[in-house]
Tab-separated table of C-alpha atoms in Angstrom:
chain	number	residue	atom	x	y	z
A	1	MET	CA	-71.752	89.008	-35.940
A	2	ASN	CA	-71.450	87.027	-39.161
A	3	GLN	CA	-74.159	84.879	-40.763
A	4	ASN	CA	-72.642	81.593	-39.534
A	5	GLU	CA	-72.746	82.820	-35.945
A	6	THR	CA	-76.309	84.107	-36.389
A	7	ASP	CA	-77.365	80.726	-37.817
A	8	LEU	CA	-75.675	78.901	-34.930
A	9	ILE	CA	-77.475	81.053	-32.353
A	10	ARG	CA	-80.785	80.402	-34.103
A	11	ARG	CA	-80.118	76.616	-34.083
A	12	LEU	CA	-79.209	76.684	-30.385
A	13	GLU	CA	-82.363	78.634	-29.560
A	14	ASP	CA	-84.414	76.100	-31.553
A	15	GLU	CA	-82.875	73.243	-29.543
A	16	GLU	CA	-83.885	74.924	-26.305
A	17	ARG	CA	-87.479	75.340	-27.510
A	18	GLU	CA	-87.546	71.715	-28.717
A	19	LEU	CA	-86.071	70.091	-25.608
A	20	VAL	CA	-88.791	70.819	-23.072
A	21	LEU	CA	-89.799	67.736	-21.113
A	22	PRO	CA	-93.230	66.779	-19.769
A	23	THR	CA	-91.649	65.826	-16.407
A	24	PHE	CA	-88.190	65.308	-14.914
A	25	ASP	CA	-87.588	63.255	-11.790
A	26	TYR	CA	-84.674	61.446	-10.153
A	27	ASP	CA	-85.178	58.353	-12.280
A	28	ASP	CA	-85.052	60.531	-15.404
A	29	ALA	CA	-81.816	62.089	-14.141
A	30	TRP	CA	-80.268	58.642	-13.701
A	31	ALA	CA	-81.500	57.511	-17.120
A	32	LEU	CA	-79.996	60.627	-18.688
A	33	GLY	CA	-76.698	60.111	-16.882
A	34	ARG	CA	-76.545	56.447	-17.867
A	35	GLU	CA	-77.243	57.346	-21.500
A	36	LEU	CA	-74.465	59.925	-21.486
A	37	MET	CA	-72.032	57.415	-20.001
A	38	ARG	CA	-73.125	54.771	-22.515
A	39	LEU	CA	-72.453	57.170	-25.397
A	40	ALA	CA	-69.124	58.266	-23.903
A	41	THR	CA	-68.015	54.658	-23.356
A	42	GLU	CA	-69.126	53.566	-26.823
A	43	ARG	CA	-67.139	56.460	-28.348
A	44	ASP	CA	-64.226	56.211	-25.893
A	45	LEU	CA	-64.616	59.824	-24.766
A	46	ALA	CA	-62.674	61.089	-21.748
A	47	VAL	CA	-65.462	63.191	-20.232
A	48	ALA	CA	-67.089	64.021	-16.932
A	49	VAL	CA	-70.887	64.101	-16.776
A	50	ASP	CA	-73.136	65.813	-14.241
A	51	ILE	CA	-76.907	66.004	-13.782
A	52	ARG	CA	-78.544	68.469	-11.379
A	53	LYS	CA	-82.129	68.645	-10.217
A	54	GLY	CA	-82.384	72.109	-8.770
A	55	ALA	CA	-79.192	72.611	-6.797
A	56	GLN	CA	-78.838	68.906	-5.966
A	57	GLN	CA	-76.275	66.817	-7.812
A	58	VAL	CA	-78.180	63.658	-8.750
A	59	PHE	CA	-75.654	62.035	-11.093
A	60	HIS	CA	-71.931	62.480	-11.581
A	61	ALA	CA	-69.500	60.208	-13.379
A	62	ALA	CA	-66.149	60.509	-15.063
A	63	ARG	CA	-64.422	58.345	-17.640
A	64	GLU	CA	-60.802	57.264	-17.742
A	65	GLY	CA	-58.693	60.143	-19.029
A	66	SER	CA	-60.879	62.838	-17.503
A	67	THR	CA	-59.390	65.254	-14.970
A	68	VAL	CA	-60.469	67.089	-11.837
A	69	ASP	CA	-60.343	70.319	-13.871
A	70	MET	CA	-63.399	69.076	-15.770
A	71	ASP	CA	-65.342	69.129	-12.492
A	72	THR	CA	-64.499	72.791	-11.925
A	73	TRP	CA	-65.583	73.571	-15.512
A	74	ILE	CA	-68.856	71.750	-14.816
A	75	GLU	CA	-69.536	73.925	-11.757
A	76	ARG	CA	-68.854	77.140	-13.683
A	77	LYS	CA	-70.981	76.071	-16.672
A	78	ILE	CA	-73.891	75.193	-14.351
A	79	ARG	CA	-73.743	78.614	-12.682
A	80	THR	CA	-73.910	80.211	-16.131
A	81	VAL	CA	-77.015	78.214	-17.105
A	82	TYR	CA	-78.846	79.062	-13.889
A	83	ARG	CA	-77.889	82.752	-14.057
A	84	PHE	CA	-78.753	83.298	-17.736
A	85	GLY	CA	-81.506	80.695	-18.226
A	86	ALA	CA	-79.928	79.225	-21.363
A	87	SER	CA	-77.309	76.673	-22.338
A	88	SER	CA	-73.729	77.683	-21.621
A	89	TYR	CA	-72.986	77.396	-25.348
A	90	LEU	CA	-75.840	79.727	-26.319
A	91	VAL	CA	-74.850	82.236	-23.632
A	92	GLY	CA	-71.301	82.263	-24.975
A	93	ARG	CA	-72.408	82.733	-28.570
A	94	ARG	CA	-74.772	85.557	-27.618
A	95	HIS	CA	-71.916	87.390	-25.894
A	96	GLY	CA	-69.554	87.065	-28.837
A	97	GLY	CA	-65.883	87.325	-27.913
A	98	ASP	CA	-65.067	87.448	-24.207
A	99	PHE	CA	-68.075	86.526	-22.073
A	100	ASN	CA	-66.372	87.312	-18.779
A	101	ALA	CA	-65.215	90.751	-19.900
A	102	ALA	CA	-68.649	91.510	-21.368
A	103	THR	CA	-70.525	90.507	-18.202
A	104	GLY	CA	-67.975	91.393	-15.536
A	105	LEU	CA	-68.410	87.916	-14.061
A	106	PRO	CA	-65.272	86.190	-12.756
A	107	PHE	CA	-63.837	83.348	-14.858
A	108	THR	CA	-63.287	81.407	-11.645
A	109	GLU	CA	-67.084	81.285	-11.111
A	110	TYR	CA	-68.706	81.461	-14.579
A	111	VAL	CA	-67.825	80.213	-18.058
A	112	ALA	CA	-69.849	80.361	-21.242
A	113	HIS	CA	-68.351	77.334	-22.967
A	114	GLY	CA	-70.602	74.639	-24.381
A	115	GLY	CA	-71.656	71.595	-22.424
A	116	ALA	CA	-74.267	72.656	-19.853
A	117	PHE	CA	-77.880	72.517	-21.005
A	118	PRO	CA	-80.957	73.537	-19.020
A	119	ILE	CA	-83.466	70.819	-18.233
A	120	ARG	CA	-86.861	72.416	-18.738
A	121	VAL	CA	-90.259	71.027	-17.829
A	122	ARG	CA	-93.317	72.232	-19.734
A	123	GLY	CA	-95.280	74.755	-17.654
A	124	VAL	CA	-92.564	74.892	-14.971
A	125	GLY	CA	-89.313	76.149	-16.524
A	126	ILE	CA	-85.762	75.148	-15.676
A	127	VAL	CA	-85.655	72.346	-13.103
A	128	GLY	CA	-82.077	71.171	-13.596
A	129	VAL	CA	-78.962	71.111	-15.736
A	130	VAL	CA	-77.181	68.366	-17.675
A	131	THR	CA	-73.474	69.009	-18.197
A	132	VAL	CA	-70.688	67.374	-20.182
A	133	SER	CA	-67.059	68.463	-19.902
A	134	GLY	CA	-63.882	67.309	-21.604
A	135	LEU	CA	-64.475	67.778	-25.322
A	136	PRO	CA	-64.382	70.870	-27.522
A	137	GLU	CA	-67.349	73.035	-26.490
A	138	ALA	CA	-69.520	72.266	-29.526
A	139	ASP	CA	-69.008	68.539	-28.914
A	140	ASP	CA	-69.784	68.783	-25.174
A	141	HIS	CA	-72.999	70.582	-26.097
A	142	ALA	CA	-73.916	68.112	-28.857
A	143	LEU	CA	-73.465	65.109	-26.553
A	144	ALA	CA	-75.731	66.620	-23.886
A	145	VAL	CA	-78.381	67.427	-26.522
A	146	GLU	CA	-78.158	63.949	-28.054
A	147	ALA	CA	-78.737	62.322	-24.671
A	148	LEU	CA	-81.648	64.649	-23.834
A	149	ARG	CA	-83.288	63.759	-27.147
A	150	SER	CA	-83.119	60.081	-26.189
A	151	LEU	CA	-85.291	60.495	-23.080
A	152	PRO	CA	-88.610	58.715	-23.483
A	153	GLY	CA	-91.750	60.826	-23.605
A	154	ARG	CA	-90.140	64.088	-24.636
């Protein structure tokens, strides 16, 4: 692993430590989803957005130009977050080259491409996942992180 990759992993780990919320309820999920859609609309991004609280899908929206394939990517990214307890981008970086070969997990069920970020509550742990799909993986990840940072009270 080269220094750039090591630095990226360190930055992603720092984001996960930083983005721990005091609480997360259904209204927060809607606020997060609305913020993601506002950013995507403002920037004319063809993305699909998904917010889960536990296993329940609380928010899902897609912009013009998005495709049904983005929804299948969302499902696979979410499974990766719940299985590994970290963002799909961080999981991918930690596994280097081919995540699916390294883990033996099927590509049809799990992907370690950026865009799904765990929603953590202080003293509780992971309570949900926010996911963006449709952009290059670093950009999907960055959009989810930007929206999480905008939540009041974090």
